[in-house]
mmCIF file with all atom_site columns, C-alpha atoms in Angstrom:
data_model
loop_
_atom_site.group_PDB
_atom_site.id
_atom_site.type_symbol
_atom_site.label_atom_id
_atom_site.label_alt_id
_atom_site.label_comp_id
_atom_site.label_asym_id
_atom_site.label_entity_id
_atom_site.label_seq_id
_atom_site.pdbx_PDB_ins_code
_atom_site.Cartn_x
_atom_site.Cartn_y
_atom_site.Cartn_z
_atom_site.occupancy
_atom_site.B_iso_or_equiv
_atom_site.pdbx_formal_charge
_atom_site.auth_seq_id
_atom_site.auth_comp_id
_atom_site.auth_asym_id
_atom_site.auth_atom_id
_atom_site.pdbx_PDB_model_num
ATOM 1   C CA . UNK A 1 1   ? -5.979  -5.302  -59.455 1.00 84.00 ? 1193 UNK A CA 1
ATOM 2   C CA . UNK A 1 2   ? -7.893  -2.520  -60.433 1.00 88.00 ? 1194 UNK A CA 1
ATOM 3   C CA . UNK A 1 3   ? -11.505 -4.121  -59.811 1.00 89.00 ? 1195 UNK A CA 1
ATOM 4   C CA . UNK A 1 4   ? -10.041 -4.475  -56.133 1.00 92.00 ? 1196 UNK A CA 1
ATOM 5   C CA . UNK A 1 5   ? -9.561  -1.176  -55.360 1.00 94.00 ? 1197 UNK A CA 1
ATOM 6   C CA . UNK A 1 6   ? -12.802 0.179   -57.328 1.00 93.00 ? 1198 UNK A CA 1
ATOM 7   C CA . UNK A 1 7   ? -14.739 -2.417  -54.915 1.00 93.00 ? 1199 UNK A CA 1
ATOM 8   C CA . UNK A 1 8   ? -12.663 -1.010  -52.238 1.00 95.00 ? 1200 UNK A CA 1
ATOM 9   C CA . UNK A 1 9   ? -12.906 2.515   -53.320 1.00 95.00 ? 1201 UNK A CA 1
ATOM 10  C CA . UNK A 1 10  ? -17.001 1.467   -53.830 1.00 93.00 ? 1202 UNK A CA 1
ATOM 11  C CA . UNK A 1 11  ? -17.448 -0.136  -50.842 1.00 93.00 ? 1203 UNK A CA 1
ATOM 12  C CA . UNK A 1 12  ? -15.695 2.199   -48.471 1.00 95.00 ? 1204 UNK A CA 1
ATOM 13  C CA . UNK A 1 13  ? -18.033 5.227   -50.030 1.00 96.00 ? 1205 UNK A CA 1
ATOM 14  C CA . UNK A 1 14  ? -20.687 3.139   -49.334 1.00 93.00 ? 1206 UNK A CA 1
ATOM 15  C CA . UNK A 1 15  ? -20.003 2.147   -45.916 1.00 93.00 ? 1207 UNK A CA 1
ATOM 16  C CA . UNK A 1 16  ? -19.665 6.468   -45.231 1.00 95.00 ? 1208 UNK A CA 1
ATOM 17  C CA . UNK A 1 17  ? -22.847 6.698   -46.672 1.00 95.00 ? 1209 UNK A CA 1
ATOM 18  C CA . UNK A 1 18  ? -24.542 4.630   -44.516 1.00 93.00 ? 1210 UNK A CA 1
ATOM 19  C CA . UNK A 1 19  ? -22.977 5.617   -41.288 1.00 94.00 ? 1211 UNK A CA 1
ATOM 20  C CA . UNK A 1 20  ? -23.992 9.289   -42.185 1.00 97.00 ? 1212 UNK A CA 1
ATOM 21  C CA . UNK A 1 21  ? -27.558 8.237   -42.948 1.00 96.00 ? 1213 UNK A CA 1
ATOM 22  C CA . UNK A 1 22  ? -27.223 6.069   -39.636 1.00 93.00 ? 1214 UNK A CA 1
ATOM 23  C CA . UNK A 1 23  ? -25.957 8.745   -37.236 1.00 95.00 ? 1215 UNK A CA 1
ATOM 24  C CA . UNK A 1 24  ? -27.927 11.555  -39.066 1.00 97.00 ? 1216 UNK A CA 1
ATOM 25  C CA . UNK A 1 25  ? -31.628 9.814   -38.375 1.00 96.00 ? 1217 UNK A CA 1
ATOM 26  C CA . UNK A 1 26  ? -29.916 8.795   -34.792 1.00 94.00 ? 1218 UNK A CA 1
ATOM 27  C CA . UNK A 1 27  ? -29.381 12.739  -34.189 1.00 96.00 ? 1219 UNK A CA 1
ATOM 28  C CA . UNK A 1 28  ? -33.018 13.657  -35.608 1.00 97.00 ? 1220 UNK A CA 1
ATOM 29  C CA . UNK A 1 29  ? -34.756 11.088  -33.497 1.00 97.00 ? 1221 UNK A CA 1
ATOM 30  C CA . UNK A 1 30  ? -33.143 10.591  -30.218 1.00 94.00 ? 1222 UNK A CA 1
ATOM 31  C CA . UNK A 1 31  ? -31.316 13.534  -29.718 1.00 95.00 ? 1223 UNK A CA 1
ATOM 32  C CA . UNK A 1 32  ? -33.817 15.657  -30.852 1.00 97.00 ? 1224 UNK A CA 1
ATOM 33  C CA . UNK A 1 33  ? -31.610 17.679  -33.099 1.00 97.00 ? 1225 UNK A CA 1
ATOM 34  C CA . UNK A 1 34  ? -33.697 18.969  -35.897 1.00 97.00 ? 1226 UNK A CA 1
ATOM 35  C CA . UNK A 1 35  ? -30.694 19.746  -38.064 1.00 97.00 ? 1227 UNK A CA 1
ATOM 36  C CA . UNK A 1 36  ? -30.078 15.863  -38.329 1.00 96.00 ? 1228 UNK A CA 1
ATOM 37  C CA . UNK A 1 37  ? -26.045 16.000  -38.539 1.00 97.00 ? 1229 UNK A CA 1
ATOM 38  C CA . UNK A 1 38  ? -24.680 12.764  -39.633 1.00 96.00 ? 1230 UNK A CA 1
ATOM 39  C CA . UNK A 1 39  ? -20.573 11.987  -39.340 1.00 95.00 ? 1231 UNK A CA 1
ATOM 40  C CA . UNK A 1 40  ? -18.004 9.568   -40.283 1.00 95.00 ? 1232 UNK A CA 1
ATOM 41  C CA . UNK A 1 41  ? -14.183 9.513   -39.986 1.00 93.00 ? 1233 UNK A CA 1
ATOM 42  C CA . UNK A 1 42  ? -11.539 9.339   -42.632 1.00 94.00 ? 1234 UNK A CA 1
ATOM 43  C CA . UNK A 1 43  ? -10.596 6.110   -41.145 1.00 92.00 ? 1235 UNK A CA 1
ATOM 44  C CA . UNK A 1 44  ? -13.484 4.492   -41.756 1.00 94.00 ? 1236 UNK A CA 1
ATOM 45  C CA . UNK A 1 45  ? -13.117 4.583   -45.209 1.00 96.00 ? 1237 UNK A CA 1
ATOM 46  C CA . UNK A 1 46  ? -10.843 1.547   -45.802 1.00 95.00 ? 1238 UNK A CA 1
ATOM 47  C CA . UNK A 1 47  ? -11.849 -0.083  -43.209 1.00 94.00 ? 1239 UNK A CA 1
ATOM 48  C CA . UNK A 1 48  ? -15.719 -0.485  -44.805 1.00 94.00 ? 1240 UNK A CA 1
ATOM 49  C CA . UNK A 1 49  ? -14.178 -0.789  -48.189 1.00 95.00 ? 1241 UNK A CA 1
ATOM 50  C CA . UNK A 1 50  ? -11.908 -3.832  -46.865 1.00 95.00 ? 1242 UNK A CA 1
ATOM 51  C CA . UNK A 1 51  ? -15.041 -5.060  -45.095 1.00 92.00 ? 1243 UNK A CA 1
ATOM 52  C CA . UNK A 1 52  ? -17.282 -5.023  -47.944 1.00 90.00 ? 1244 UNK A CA 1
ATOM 53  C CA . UNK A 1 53  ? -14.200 -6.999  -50.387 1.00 92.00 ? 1245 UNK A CA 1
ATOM 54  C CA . UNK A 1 54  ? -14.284 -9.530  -47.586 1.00 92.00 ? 1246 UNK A CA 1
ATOM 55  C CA . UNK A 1 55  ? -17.920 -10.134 -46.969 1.00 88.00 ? 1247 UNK A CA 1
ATOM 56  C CA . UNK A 1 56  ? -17.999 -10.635 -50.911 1.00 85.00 ? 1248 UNK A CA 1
ATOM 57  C CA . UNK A 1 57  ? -15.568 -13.503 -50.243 1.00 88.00 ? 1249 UNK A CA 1
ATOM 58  C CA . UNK A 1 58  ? -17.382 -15.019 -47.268 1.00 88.00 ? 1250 UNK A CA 1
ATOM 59  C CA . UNK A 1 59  ? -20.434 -15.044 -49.330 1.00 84.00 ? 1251 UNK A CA 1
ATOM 60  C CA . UNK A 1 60  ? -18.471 -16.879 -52.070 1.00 83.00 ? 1252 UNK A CA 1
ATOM 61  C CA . UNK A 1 61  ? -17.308 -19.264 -49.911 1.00 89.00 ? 1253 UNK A CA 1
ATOM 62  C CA . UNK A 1 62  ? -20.391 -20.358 -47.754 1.00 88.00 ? 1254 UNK A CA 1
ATOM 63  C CA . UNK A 1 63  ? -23.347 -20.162 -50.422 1.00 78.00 ? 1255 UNK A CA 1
ATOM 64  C CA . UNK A 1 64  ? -26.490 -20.971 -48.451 1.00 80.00 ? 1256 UNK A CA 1
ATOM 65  C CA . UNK A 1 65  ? -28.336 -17.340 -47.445 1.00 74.00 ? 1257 UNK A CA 1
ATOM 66  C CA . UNK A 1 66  ? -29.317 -19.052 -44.757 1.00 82.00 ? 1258 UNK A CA 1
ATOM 67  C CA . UNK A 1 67  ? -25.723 -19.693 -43.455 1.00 88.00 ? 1259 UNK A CA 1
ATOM 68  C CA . UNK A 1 68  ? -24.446 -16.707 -44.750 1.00 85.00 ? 1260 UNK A CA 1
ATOM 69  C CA . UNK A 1 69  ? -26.699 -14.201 -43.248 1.00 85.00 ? 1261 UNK A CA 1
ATOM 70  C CA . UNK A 1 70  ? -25.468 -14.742 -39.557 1.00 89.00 ? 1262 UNK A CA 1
ATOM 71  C CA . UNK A 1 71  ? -22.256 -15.445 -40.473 1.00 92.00 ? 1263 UNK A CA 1
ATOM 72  C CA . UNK A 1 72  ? -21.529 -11.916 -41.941 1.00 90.00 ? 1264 UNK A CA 1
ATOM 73  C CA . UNK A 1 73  ? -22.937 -10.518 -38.996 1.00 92.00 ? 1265 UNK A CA 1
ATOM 74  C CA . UNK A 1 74  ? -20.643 -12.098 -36.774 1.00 94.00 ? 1266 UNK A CA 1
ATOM 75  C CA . UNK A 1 75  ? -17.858 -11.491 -39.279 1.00 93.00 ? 1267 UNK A CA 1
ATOM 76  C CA . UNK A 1 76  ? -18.926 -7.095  -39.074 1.00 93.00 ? 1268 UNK A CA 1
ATOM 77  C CA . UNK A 1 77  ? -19.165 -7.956  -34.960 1.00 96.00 ? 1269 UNK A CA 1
ATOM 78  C CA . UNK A 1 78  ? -15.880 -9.456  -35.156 1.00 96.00 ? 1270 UNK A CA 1
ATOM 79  C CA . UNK A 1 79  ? -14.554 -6.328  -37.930 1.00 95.00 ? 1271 UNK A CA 1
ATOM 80  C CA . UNK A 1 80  ? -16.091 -3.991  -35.828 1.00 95.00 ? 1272 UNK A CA 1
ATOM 81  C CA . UNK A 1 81  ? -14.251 -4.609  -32.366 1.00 96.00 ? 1273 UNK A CA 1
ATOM 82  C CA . UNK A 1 82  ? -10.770 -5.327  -34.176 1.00 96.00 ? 1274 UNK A CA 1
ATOM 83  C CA . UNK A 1 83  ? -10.919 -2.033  -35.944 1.00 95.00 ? 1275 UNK A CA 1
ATOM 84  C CA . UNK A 1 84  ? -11.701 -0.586  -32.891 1.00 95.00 ? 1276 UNK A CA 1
ATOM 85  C CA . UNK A 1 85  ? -9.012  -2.073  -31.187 1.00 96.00 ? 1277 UNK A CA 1
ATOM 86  C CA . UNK A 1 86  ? -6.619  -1.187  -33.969 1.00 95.00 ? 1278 UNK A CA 1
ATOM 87  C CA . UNK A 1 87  ? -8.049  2.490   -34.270 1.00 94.00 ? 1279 UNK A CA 1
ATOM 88  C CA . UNK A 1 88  ? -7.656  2.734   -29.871 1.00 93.00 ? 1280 UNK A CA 1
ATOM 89  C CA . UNK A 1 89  ? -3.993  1.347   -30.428 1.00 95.00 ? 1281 UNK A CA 1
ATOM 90  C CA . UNK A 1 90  ? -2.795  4.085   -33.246 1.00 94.00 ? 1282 UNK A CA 1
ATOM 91  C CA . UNK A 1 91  ? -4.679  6.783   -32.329 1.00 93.00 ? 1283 UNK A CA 1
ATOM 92  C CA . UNK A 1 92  ? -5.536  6.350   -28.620 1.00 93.00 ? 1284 UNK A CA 1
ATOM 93  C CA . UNK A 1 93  ? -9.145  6.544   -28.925 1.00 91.00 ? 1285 UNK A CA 1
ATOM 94  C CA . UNK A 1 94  ? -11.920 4.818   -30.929 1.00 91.00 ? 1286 UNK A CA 1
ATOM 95  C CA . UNK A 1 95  ? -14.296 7.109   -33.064 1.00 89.00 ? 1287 UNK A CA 1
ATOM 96  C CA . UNK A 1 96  ? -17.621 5.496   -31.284 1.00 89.00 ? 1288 UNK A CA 1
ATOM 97  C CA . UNK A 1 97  ? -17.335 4.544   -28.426 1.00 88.00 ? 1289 UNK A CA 1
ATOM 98  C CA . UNK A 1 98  ? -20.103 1.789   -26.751 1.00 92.00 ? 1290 UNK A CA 1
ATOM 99  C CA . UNK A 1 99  ? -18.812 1.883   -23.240 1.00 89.00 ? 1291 UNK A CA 1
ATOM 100 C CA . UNK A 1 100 ? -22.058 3.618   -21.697 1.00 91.00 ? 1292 UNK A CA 1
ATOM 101 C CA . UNK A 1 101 ? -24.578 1.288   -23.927 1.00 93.00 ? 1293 UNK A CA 1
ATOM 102 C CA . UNK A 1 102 ? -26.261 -1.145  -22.085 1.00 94.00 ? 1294 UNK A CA 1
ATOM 103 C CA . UNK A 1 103 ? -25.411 -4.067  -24.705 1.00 96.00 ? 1295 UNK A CA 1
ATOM 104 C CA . UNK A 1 104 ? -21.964 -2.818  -25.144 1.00 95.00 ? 1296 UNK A CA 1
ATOM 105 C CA . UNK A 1 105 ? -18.899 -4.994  -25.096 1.00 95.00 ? 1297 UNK A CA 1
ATOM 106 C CA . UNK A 1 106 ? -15.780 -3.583  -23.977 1.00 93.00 ? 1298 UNK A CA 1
ATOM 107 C CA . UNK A 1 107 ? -17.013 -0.152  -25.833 1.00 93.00 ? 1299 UNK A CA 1
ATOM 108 C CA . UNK A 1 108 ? -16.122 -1.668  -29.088 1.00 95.00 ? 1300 UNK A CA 1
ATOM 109 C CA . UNK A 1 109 ? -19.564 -3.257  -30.025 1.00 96.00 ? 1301 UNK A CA 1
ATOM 110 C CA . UNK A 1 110 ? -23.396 -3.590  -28.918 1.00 96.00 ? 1302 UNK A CA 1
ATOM 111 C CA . UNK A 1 111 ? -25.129 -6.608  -29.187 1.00 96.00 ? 1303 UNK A CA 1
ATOM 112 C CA . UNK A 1 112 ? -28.191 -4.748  -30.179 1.00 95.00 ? 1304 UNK A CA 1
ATOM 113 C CA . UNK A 1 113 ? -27.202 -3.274  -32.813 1.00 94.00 ? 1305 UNK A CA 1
ATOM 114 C CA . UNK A 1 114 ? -27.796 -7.206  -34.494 1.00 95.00 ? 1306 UNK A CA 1
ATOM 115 C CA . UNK A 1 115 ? -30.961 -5.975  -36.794 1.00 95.00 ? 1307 UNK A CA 1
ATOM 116 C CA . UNK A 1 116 ? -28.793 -2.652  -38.364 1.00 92.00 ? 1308 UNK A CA 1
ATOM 117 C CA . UNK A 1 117 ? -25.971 -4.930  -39.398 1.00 92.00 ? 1309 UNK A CA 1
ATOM 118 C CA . UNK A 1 118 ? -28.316 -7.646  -40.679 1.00 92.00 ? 1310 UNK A CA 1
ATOM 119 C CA . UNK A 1 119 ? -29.578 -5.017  -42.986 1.00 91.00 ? 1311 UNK A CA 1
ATOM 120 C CA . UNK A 1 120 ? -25.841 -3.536  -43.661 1.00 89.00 ? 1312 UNK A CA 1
ATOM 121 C CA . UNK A 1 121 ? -24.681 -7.082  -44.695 1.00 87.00 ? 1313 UNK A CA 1
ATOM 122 C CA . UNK A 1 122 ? -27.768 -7.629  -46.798 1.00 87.00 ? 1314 UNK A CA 1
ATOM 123 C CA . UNK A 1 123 ? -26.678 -3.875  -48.861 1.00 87.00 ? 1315 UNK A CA 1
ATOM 124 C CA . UNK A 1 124 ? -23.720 -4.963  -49.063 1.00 84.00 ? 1316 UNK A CA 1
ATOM 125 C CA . UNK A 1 125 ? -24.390 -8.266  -50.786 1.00 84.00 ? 1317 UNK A CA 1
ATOM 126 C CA . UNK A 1 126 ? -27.134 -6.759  -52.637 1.00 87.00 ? 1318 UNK A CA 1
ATOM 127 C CA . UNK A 1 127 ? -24.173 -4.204  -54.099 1.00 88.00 ? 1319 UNK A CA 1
ATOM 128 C CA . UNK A 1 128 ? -21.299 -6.414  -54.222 1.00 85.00 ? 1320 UNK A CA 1
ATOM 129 C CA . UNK A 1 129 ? -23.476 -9.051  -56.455 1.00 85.00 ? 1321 UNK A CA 1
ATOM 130 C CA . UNK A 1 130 ? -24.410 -5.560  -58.694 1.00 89.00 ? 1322 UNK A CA 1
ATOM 131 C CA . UNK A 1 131 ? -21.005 -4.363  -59.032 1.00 89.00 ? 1323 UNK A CA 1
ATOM 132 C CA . UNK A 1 132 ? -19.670 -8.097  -59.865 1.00 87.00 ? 1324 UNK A CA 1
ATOM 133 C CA . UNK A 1 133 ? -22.236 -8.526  -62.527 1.00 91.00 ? 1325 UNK A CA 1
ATOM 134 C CA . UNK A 1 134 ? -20.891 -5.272  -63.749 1.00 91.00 ? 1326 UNK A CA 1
ATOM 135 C CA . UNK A 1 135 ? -17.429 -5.728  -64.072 1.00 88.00 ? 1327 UNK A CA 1
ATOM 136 C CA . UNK A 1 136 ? -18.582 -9.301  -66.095 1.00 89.00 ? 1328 UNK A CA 1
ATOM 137 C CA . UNK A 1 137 ? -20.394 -7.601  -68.599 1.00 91.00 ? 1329 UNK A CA 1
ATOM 138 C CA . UNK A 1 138 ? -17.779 -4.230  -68.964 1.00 87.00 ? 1330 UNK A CA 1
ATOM 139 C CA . UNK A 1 139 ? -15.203 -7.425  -69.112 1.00 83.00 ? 1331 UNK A CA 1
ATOM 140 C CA . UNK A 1 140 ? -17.344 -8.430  -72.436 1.00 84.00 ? 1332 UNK A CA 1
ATOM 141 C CA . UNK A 1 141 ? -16.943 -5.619  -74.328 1.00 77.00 ? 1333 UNK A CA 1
ATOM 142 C CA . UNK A 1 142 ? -13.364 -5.914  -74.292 1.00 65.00 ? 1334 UNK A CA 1
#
């Protein structure tokens, strides 16, 4: 139980991290705000640290990189517009909104946005296989 919430404490941190870095270099570049401010919400933070446990288990169960790469994006596509929808139901509004973007579905995702979460998913493998070969060898010295 407690390497389940440390990946979900981990991964959520993680996920902030990146959307800060994401929306910071998004402000610098295309906004043209030299300042660079990068956000998140408090919401997000279970939400990436649930993600991130899960896409450890999809990678688990399929295996093959090759099968596993698109099928974590999808899963994050699929993540991505239910927490939205979940977020619009208990709060009445959802914290990005994609209604305006020309690949935008429904204001919950964009289809362009395909390349970012290839790279997200690959992180978050990349971690999730570092902090499992972690909690093997701290289960060792015990």
């Amino acid at each position: 139980m407690l390497e389940l919430l440390l990946k979900l404490f981990f991964n959520g941190h993680v996920g902030w991290v990146i959307e800060i870095w994401f929306t910071s270099v998004h402000n610098l570049i295309f906004e043209k705000d030299i300042r660079a401010p990068g956000r998140t919400y408090l919401w997000m933070l279970p939400i990436y640290g649930l993600g991130g446990v899960l896409l450890g288990a999809l990678r688990s169960w399929i295996g093959s990189p090759w099968l596993f790469i698109p099928a974590m994006v999808l899963f994050i596509y699929l993540a991505e517009a239910s927490a939205g929808l979940l977020l619009k139901k208990t709060t009445g509004k959802i914290p990005w909104d994609y209604g305006s973007a020309r690949f935008g579905i429904a204001g919950l995702v964009r289809l362009d946005y395909a390349p970012w979460w290839t790279l997200v998913a690959v992180c978050f493998d990349f971690l999730s296989n570092g902090l499992d070969k972690i909690f093997r060898f701290v289960g060792t010295l015990g």
